[in-house]
Coordinates of N, CA and C in Angstrom, one line a residue:
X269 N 7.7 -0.3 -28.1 CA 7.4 -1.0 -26.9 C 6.1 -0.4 -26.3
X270 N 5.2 -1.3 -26.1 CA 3.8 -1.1 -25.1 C 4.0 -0.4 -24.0
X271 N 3.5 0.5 -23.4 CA 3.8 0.5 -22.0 C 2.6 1.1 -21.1
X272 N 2.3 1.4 -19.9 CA 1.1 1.6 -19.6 C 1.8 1.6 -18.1
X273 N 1.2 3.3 -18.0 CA 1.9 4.2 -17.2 C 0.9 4.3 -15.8
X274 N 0.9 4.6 -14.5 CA 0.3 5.1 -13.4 C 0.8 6.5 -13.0
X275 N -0.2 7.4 -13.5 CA 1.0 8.5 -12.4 C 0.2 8.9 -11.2
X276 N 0.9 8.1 -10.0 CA 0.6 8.2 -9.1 C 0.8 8.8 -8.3
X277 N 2.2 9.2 -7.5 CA 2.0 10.0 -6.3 C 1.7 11.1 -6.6
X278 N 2.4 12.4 -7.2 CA 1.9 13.6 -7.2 C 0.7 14.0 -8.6
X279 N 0.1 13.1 -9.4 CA -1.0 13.4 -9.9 C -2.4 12.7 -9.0
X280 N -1.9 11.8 -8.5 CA -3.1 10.8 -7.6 C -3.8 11.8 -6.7
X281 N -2.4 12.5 -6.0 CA -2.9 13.7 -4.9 C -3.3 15.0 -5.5
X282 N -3.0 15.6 -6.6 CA -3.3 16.8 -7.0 C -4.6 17.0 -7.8
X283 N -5.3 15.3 -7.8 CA -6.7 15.3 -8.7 C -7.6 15.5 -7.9
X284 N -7.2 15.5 -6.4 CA -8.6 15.7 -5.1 C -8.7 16.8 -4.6
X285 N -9.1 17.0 -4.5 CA -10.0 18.3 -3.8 C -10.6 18.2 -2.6
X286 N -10.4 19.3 -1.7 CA -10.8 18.5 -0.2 C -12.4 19.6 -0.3
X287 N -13.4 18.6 0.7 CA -14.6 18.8 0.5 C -14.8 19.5 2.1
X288 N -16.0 20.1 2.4 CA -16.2 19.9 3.4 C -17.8 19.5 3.8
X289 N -17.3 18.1 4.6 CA -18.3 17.3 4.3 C -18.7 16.6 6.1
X290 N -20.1 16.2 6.5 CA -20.2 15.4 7.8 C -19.7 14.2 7.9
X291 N -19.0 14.4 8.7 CA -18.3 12.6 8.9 C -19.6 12.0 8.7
X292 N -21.1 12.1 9.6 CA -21.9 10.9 9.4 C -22.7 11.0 7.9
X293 N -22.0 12.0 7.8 CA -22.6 11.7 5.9 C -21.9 10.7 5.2
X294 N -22.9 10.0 4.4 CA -22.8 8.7 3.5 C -21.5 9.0 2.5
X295 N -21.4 10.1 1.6 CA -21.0 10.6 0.4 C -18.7 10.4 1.1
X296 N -17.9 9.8 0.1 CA -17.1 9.6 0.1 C -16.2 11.1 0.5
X297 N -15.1 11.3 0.8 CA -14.4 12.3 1.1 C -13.4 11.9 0.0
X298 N -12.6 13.1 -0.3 CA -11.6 13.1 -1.1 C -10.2 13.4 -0.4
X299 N -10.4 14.2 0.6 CA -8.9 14.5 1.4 C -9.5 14.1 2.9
X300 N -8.1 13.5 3.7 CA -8.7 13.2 5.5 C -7.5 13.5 5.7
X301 N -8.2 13.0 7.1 CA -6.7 13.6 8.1 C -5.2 12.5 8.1
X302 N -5.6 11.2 7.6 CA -4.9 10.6 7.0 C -5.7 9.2 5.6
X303 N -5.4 9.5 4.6 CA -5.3 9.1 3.5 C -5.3 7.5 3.7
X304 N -6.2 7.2 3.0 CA -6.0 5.5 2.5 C -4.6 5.3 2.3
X305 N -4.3 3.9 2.0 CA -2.6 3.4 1.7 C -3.0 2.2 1.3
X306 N -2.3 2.1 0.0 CA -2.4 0.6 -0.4 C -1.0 0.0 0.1
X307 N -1.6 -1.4 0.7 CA -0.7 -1.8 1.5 C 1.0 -1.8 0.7
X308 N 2.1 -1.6 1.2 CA 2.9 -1.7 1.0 C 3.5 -0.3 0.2
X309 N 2.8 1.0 0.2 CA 3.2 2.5 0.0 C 2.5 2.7 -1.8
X310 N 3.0 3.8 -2.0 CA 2.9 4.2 -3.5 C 3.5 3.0 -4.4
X311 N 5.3 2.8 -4.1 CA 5.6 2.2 -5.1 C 5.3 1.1 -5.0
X312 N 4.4 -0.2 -4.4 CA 3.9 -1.1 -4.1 C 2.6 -1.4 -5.2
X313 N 1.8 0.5 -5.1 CA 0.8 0.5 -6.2 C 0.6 0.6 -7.4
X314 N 1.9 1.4 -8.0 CA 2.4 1.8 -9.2 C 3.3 0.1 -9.4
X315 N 3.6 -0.8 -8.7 CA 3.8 -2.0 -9.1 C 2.5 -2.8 -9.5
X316 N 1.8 -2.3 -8.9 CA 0.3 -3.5 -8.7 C 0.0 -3.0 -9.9
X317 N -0.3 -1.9 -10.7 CA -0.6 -1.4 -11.7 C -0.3 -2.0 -12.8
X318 N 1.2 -1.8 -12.5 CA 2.1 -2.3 -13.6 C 2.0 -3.6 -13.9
X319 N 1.9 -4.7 -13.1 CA 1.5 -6.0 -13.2 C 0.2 -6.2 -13.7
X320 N -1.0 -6.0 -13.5 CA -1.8 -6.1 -13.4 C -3.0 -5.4 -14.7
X321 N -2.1 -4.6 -14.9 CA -3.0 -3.7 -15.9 C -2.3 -3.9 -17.3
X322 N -2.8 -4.4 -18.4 CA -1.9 -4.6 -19.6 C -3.0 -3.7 -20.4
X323 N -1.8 -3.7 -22.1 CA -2.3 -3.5 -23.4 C -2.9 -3.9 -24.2
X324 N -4.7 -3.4 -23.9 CA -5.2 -4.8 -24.5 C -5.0 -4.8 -26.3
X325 N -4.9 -6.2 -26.4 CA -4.3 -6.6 -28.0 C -5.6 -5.6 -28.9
X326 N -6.3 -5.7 -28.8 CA -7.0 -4.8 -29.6 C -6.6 -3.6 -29.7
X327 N -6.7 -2.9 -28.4 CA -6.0 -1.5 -29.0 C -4.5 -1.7 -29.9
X328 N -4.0 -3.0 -29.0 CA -2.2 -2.6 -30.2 C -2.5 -2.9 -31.4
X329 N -3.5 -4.0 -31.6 CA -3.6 -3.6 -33.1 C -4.2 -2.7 -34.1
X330 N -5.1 -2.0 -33.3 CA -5.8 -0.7 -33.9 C -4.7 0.7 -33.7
X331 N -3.3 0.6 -33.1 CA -2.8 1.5 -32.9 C -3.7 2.5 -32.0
X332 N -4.2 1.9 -31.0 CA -5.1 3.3 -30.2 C -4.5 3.3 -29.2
X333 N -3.9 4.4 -28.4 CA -3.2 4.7 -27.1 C -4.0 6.1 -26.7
X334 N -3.3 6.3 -25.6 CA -4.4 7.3 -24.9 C -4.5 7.2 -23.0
X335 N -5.2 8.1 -22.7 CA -4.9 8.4 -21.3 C -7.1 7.8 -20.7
X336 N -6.8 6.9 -19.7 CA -8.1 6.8 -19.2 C -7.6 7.4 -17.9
X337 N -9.2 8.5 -17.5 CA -9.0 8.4 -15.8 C -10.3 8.2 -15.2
X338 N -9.5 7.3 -14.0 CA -11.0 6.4 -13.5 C -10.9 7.1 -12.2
X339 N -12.3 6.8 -11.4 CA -12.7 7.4 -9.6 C -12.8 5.7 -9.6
X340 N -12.7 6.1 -8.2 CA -12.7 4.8 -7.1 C -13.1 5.4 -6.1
X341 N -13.5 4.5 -5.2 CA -13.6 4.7 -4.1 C -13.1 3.3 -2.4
X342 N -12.2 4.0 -1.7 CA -11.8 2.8 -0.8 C -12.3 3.6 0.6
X343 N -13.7 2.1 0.8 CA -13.8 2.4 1.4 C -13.6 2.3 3.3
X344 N -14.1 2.1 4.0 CA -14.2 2.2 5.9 C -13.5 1.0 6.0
X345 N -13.7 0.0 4.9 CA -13.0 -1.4 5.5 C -11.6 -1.4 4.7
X346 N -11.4 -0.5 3.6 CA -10.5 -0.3 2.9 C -10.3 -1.3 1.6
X347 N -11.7 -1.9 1.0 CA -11.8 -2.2 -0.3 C -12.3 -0.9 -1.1
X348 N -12.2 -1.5 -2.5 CA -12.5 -0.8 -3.8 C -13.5 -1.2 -4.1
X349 N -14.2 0.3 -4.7 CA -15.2 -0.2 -4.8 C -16.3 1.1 -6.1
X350 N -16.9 1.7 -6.2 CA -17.8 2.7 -7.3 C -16.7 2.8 -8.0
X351 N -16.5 2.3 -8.9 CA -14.9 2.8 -9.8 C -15.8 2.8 -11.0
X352 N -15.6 4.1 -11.9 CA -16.1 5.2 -12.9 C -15.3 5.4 -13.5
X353 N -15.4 5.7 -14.9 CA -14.5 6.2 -16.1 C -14.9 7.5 -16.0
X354 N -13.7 8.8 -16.0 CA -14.4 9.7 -16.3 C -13.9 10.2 -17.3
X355 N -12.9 9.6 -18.2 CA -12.8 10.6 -19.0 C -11.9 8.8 -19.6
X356 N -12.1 8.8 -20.8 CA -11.5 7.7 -22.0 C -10.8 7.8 -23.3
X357 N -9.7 7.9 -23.9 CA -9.5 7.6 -25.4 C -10.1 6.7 -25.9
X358 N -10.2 5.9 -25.4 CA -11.1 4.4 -26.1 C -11.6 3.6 -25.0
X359 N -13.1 3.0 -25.2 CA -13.6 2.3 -24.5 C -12.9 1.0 -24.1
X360 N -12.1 0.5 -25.0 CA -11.6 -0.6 -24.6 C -10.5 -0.6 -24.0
X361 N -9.5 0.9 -23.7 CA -8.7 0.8 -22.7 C -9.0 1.2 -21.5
X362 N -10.9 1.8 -21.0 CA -11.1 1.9 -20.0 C -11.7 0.4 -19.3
X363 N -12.5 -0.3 -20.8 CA -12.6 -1.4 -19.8 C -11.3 -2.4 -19.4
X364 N -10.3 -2.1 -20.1 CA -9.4 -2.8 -19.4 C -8.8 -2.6 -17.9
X365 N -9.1 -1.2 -18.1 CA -8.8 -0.5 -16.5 C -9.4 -1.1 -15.3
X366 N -11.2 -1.2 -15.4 CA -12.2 -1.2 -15.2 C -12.7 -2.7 -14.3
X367 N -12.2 -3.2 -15.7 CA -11.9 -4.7 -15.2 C -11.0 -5.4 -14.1
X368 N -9.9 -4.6 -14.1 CA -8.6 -5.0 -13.4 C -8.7 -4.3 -12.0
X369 N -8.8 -3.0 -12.2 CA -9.6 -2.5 -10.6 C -10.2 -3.4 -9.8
X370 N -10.9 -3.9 -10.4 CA -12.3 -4.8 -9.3 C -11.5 -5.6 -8.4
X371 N -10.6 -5.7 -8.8 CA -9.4 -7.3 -8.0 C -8.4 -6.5 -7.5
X372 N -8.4 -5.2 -7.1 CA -7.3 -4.7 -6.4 C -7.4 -4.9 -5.0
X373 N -6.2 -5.3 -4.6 CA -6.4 -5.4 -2.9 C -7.0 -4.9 -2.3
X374 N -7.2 -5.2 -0.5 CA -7.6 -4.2 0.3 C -6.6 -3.3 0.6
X375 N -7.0 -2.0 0.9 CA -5.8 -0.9 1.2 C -6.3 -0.5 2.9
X376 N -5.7 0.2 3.4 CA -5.4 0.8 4.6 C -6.4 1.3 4.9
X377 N -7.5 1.7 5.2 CA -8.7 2.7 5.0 C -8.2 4.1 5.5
X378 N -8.8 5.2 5.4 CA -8.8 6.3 5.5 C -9.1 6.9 6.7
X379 N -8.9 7.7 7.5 CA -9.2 7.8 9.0 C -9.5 9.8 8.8
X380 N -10.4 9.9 9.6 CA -11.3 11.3 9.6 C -11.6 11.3 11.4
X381 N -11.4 12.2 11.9 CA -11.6 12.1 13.5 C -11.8 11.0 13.8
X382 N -10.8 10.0 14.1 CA -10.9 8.9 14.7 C -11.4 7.9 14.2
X383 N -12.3 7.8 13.1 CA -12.8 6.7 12.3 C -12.6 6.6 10.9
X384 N -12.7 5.2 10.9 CA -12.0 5.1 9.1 C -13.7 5.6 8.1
X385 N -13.2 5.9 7.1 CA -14.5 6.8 6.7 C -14.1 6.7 4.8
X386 N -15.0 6.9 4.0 CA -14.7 6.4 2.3 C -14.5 7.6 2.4
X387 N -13.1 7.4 1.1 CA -12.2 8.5 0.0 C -12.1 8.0 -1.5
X388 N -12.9 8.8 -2.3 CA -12.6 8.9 -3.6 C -11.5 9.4 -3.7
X389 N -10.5 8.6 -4.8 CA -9.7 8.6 -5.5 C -9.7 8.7 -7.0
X390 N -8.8 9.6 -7.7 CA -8.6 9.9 -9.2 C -7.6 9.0 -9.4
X391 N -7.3 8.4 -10.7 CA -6.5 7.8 -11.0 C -6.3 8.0 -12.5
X392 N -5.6 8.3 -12.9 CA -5.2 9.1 -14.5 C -3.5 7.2 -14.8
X393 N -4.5 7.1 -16.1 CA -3.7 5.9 -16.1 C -3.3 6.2 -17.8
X394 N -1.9 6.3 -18.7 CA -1.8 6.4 -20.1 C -1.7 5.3 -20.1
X395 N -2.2 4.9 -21.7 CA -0.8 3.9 -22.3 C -0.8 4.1 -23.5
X396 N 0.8 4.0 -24.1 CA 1.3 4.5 -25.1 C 2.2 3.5 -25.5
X397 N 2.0 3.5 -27.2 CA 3.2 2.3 -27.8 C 4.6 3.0 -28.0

């Protein structure tokens, strides 16, 4: 059986690192005083994952599995947006990642002293037959 994993709540959070950074600086934040939210919580996004992100037939028929982890970034209005491969087993399961990101909803934006402000996010995605 295919399957293609998110691990999200406590790897999502334990891949960031808080920065210390000027709110009127351009450059994304990684930890705030409250966190982006895709609408409807974690298991809402570990759904959207799971719908959304498949196995592409190539890799199933090359037998390639493997772990992609992508950055993102959601930003002030709470879309997605600089989304980066940083690390791949195979190109073709990060462009499937890559691709499918682009169409993720808007989330909650991020709030830093009173204003919503961009947070990079890690997202470590397997898939394994």
């Amino acid at each position: 059986m295919k399957k293609v994993f998110a691990i999200i709540a406590v790897c999502l959070m334990s891949f960031q690192f808080a920065t210390a950074q000027d709110i009127d600086n351009n450059e994304p934040f990684t930890i705030q005083e409250q966190m982006p939210q895709f609408v409807g919580g974690p298991d809402a996004f570990a759904e959207w994952i799971e719908d959304n992100i498949s196995y592409p037939l190539m890799a199933d028929e090359n037998y390639i599995e493997g772990r992609v982890v992508i950055t993102f970034v959601v930003d002030e209005d709470g879309f997605v947006g600089d989304i980066e491969v940083e690390e791949a087993a195979d190109p073709i399961l990060a462009d499937e990642v890559v691709d499918r990101l682009q169409y993720m909803p808007q989330w909650i934006p991020a709030i830093q002293n009173g204003r919503c402000v961009k947070v990079k996010y890690t997202l470590p995605i397997l898939f394994c037959r």
